Amino acid sequence: MVKKGSLYGLGIGPGDPELLTIKAHRILTSVPVIAYPTMESGKVLARAIVADFIRPEQIEVPMPLPFSVERSSQPYYDIGAEKIAEHLEAGRDVAVLCEGDPMLYGSFMYIFNRLATRFHTEVVPGISSTFASAAMLGAPLTFRNDVLSIMPATLEADILRDRLAVADAAIIIKLGRHFAKVKAVLEELGLFSRALYIERATMPNQTIKAIASVVADEVPYWAIVMIPSQTNPQ
């Protein structure tokens, strides 16, 4: 009987390959199979981050996923999970690449939910773009008893408003076409002047802009608005 392979969820960080952990690098460079999500546009961000570490003999399993709240991702994750399961059943270890941290808005969570009860699974944490953004912006997020809220821009405006109204500090992710809505809520709450804006934190094309200069139609999905704490750190 063939021993089943192990499943690894690798957090590969926000974009800079040097932010890959030593453990993630060891697993990435030793497993026979690597799986990763691909966008509808054909872009493969996760693989691009670690491309220099992938060996020619490793088997690659792309998983096309829709990055849209209007389209259900369930059948795509079902298909991807079963492709991965075929390799695991054959005794081959599989590392699934996940931008940022696998368990914080990570695509790997959906593979984990489908396969972790069937195969030995290990999750390797990674640096999230949310926290990398604070470092790139040079803005401390929280002090002392501050409560940090992380929220997706895809929420309805009234929900965003309610959550932001009580937040000591906040990070708003998945901006894209939702920037105009987020901007309106921030202005309504008097938070716009405190807000900081960054695109593609730690990537070669990272961009930091004054939020007032941001053009809504040009905001990518991989953009973040950060509202740092106002607590006096002294």
C-alpha positions as MATLAB code, in Angstrom:
seq = 'MVKKGSLYGLGIGPGDPELLTIKAHRILTSVPVIAYPTMESGKVLARAIVADFIRPEQIEVPMPLPFSVERSSQPYYDIGAEKIAEHLEAGRDVAVLCEGDPMLYGSFMYIFNRLATRFHTEVVPGISSTFASAAMLGAPLTFRNDVLSIMPATLEADILRDRLAVADAAIIIKLGRHFAKVKAVLEELGLFSRALYIERATMPNQTIKAIASVVADEVPYWAIVMIPSQTNPQ';
ca = [
       0.000    0.000    0.000;
       1.354    3.395   -1.006;
       1.863    5.829    1.862;
      -0.116    8.996    1.253;
       1.716   12.243    0.662;
       1.646   15.259    2.961;
      -0.111   18.510    2.164;
       1.662   21.785    2.942;
       0.091   25.212    2.920;
       2.977   27.606    2.353;
       2.639   31.259    3.254;
       5.050   32.875    0.802;
       4.699   36.444    1.994;
       3.484   39.640    0.361;
       5.743   39.732   -2.688;
       9.408   40.172   -1.826;
      11.047   36.707   -2.186;
      13.445   37.565    0.639;
      10.494   37.593    3.034;
       9.961   33.863    2.484;
      10.622   31.978    5.721;
      13.433   29.444    5.934;
      10.899   26.682    6.602;
       8.766   27.599    3.610;
      11.874   27.677    1.417;
      12.946   24.221    2.620;
       9.568   22.678    1.860;
       9.134   24.551   -1.409;
      12.457   23.326   -2.760;
      12.044   19.710   -1.615;
       8.474   18.657   -2.478;
       7.788   16.945   -5.812;
       4.537   18.840   -6.478;
       3.684   22.546   -6.255;
       0.160   23.928   -6.611;
      -0.863   27.571   -6.853;
      -3.868   29.726   -7.763;
      -4.050   31.515  -11.099;
      -6.173   34.556  -11.867;
      -8.820   34.738  -14.557;
      -6.475   37.040  -16.484;
      -3.891   34.273  -16.570;
      -1.550   35.998  -14.127;
       0.155   33.732  -11.609;
       1.248   35.954   -8.733;
       2.043   33.272   -6.162;
       4.349   31.381   -8.506;
       6.032   34.572   -9.664;
       7.077   35.409   -6.089;
       9.040   32.173   -5.696;
       9.853   31.435   -9.347;
      13.610   31.433   -8.742;
      13.267   28.619   -6.208;
      11.192   26.210   -8.324;
      13.112   23.304   -9.866;
      12.404   22.103  -13.446;
      11.628   18.565  -12.309;
       8.884   19.630   -9.911;
       5.316   18.975  -11.038;
       3.177   22.128  -11.141;
      -0.581   22.205  -10.586;
      -2.183   25.555  -11.543;
      -5.603   26.206   -9.962;
      -7.680   28.751  -11.921;
      -9.788   30.791   -9.486;
     -12.242   33.665  -10.010;
     -11.294   36.770   -8.012;
     -14.829   38.090   -7.900;
     -17.466   38.051   -5.163;
     -20.139   37.727   -7.849;
     -18.862   34.311   -8.915;
     -18.798   31.261   -6.688;
     -15.326   29.833   -6.141;
     -16.613   26.522   -4.773;
     -16.435   24.434   -7.969;
     -12.963   25.815   -8.731;
     -11.669   24.830   -5.298;
     -13.357   21.436   -5.644;
     -11.494   20.818   -8.904;
      -8.190   22.095   -7.526;
      -8.497   20.014   -4.372;
      -9.137   16.826   -6.296;
      -6.134   17.427   -8.571;
      -3.999   17.843   -5.466;
      -5.602   14.768   -3.860;
      -4.562   12.612   -6.830;
      -0.909   13.388   -6.135;
      -1.321   12.895   -2.388;
      -3.014    9.519   -2.884;
      -0.064    8.504   -5.089;
       2.331    9.297   -2.249;
       3.618   12.621   -3.526;
       3.895   15.563   -1.111;
       2.228   18.753   -2.343;
       3.000   22.358   -1.372;
       0.210   24.842   -2.077;
       1.534   28.369   -2.487;
      -0.447   31.149   -0.832;
       0.363   34.853   -0.946;
       0.696   36.373    2.511;
      -0.443   34.034    5.274;
      -2.498   30.914    4.450;
      -4.961   31.390    7.311;
      -5.576   35.136    6.906;
      -7.866   35.622    3.896;
      -5.687   33.011    2.195;
      -6.781   30.872   -0.738;
      -5.256   27.824    0.949;
      -7.983   27.825    3.625;
     -10.438   26.429    1.088;
      -8.069   23.630    0.086;
      -7.422   22.972    3.793;
     -11.144   22.610    4.472;
     -11.453   20.062    1.683;
      -8.370   17.926    2.286;
      -7.032   18.307    5.838;
      -9.206   15.472    7.184;
      -7.989   13.124    4.432;
      -4.253   13.801    4.436;
      -1.529   14.844    6.848;
      -1.479   18.630    6.592;
       0.948   21.273    7.790;
       0.467   25.033    7.503;
       3.527   27.276    7.322;
       2.687   30.863    8.299;
       3.791   33.744    6.118;
       4.083   37.511    6.365;
       0.738   39.071    5.485;
       0.568   42.046    3.126;
      -1.487   43.797    5.796;
       1.445   43.932    8.185;
       4.057   44.344    5.458;
       2.157   47.459    4.381;
       2.582   49.029    7.810;
       6.326   48.433    7.577;
       6.550   49.861    4.058;
       4.501   52.914    5.056;
       6.578   53.422    8.199;
       3.411   53.781   10.236;
       2.927   51.911   13.548;
      -0.494   50.280   13.539;
      -1.326   49.790   17.192;
      -0.180   50.756   20.680;
      -1.016   49.366   24.118;
      -4.701   48.354   24.224;
      -5.609   49.371   20.673;
      -7.859   46.994   18.758;
      -6.954   46.421   15.108;
      -9.691   45.692   12.566;
      -8.984   44.122    9.176;
     -11.860   44.351    6.745;
     -12.405   43.712    3.033;
     -13.511   46.611    0.868;
     -16.114   44.279   -0.631;
     -18.359   44.821    2.413;
     -21.469   46.920    1.985;
     -20.956   50.619    2.742;
     -23.103   50.609    5.878;
     -21.186   47.652    7.336;
     -17.861   49.306    6.579;
     -19.120   52.494    8.204;
     -20.202   50.701   11.379;
     -16.932   48.768   11.714;
     -14.699   51.754   11.011;
     -16.617   53.985   13.388;
     -15.454   51.923   16.378;
     -11.981   50.895   15.180;
      -8.852   52.141   16.947;
      -6.858   51.189   13.860;
      -7.918   49.565   10.612;
      -6.653   47.947    7.438;
      -8.941   47.784    4.424;
      -7.978   45.171    1.829;
      -9.165   44.060   -1.622;
      -9.743   47.644   -2.747;
      -9.912   47.480   -6.536;
     -13.165   48.858   -7.866;
     -14.447   49.437   -4.308;
     -12.130   52.375   -3.631;
     -14.728   55.059   -4.332;
     -17.098   53.480   -1.809;
     -14.346   53.244    0.797;
     -13.306   56.836    0.182;
     -16.864   58.073    0.686;
     -17.157   56.202    3.987;
     -13.813   57.520    5.225;
     -14.806   61.078    4.367;
     -18.148   60.667    6.129;
     -16.409   59.447    9.302;
     -13.684   62.102    9.209;
     -10.991   59.443    8.702;
      -9.847   60.352    5.203;
      -7.043   62.662    6.370;
      -5.628   59.863    8.562;
      -5.756   57.220    5.855;
      -2.622   55.916    4.113;
      -2.552   54.167    0.737;
      -0.226   51.537   -0.716;
      -0.322   49.208   -3.731;
       1.459   45.849   -4.004;
       3.462   46.146   -0.789;
       7.064   44.817   -1.049;
       6.698   43.901   -4.727;
       9.031   45.461   -7.341;
       6.145   47.679   -8.504;
       5.128   48.782   -5.001;
       3.513   52.227   -5.047;
       2.775   54.576   -2.162;
       0.557   57.560   -2.896;
      -1.127   60.359   -1.002;
      -4.652   58.996   -0.763;
      -6.138   62.261   -2.015;
      -4.301   61.753   -5.317;
      -5.563   58.224   -5.945;
      -7.687   57.786   -9.097;
     -10.501   55.347   -8.306;
     -10.537   53.688  -11.729;
      -6.826   52.846  -11.446;
      -6.847   51.126   -8.037;
      -5.757   47.461   -8.235;
      -7.098   44.574   -6.176;
      -3.742   44.389   -4.368;
      -4.111   47.832   -2.790;
      -4.567   48.608    0.893;
      -5.844   51.565    2.899;
      -4.428   51.777    6.394;
      -5.747   53.899    9.249;
      -3.076   53.929   11.994;
      -3.815   54.318   15.675;
      -3.963   57.795   17.191;
      -2.870   56.565   20.612;
       0.034   58.590   21.993;
       2.932   56.100   22.268;
       4.878   58.171   24.823;
];
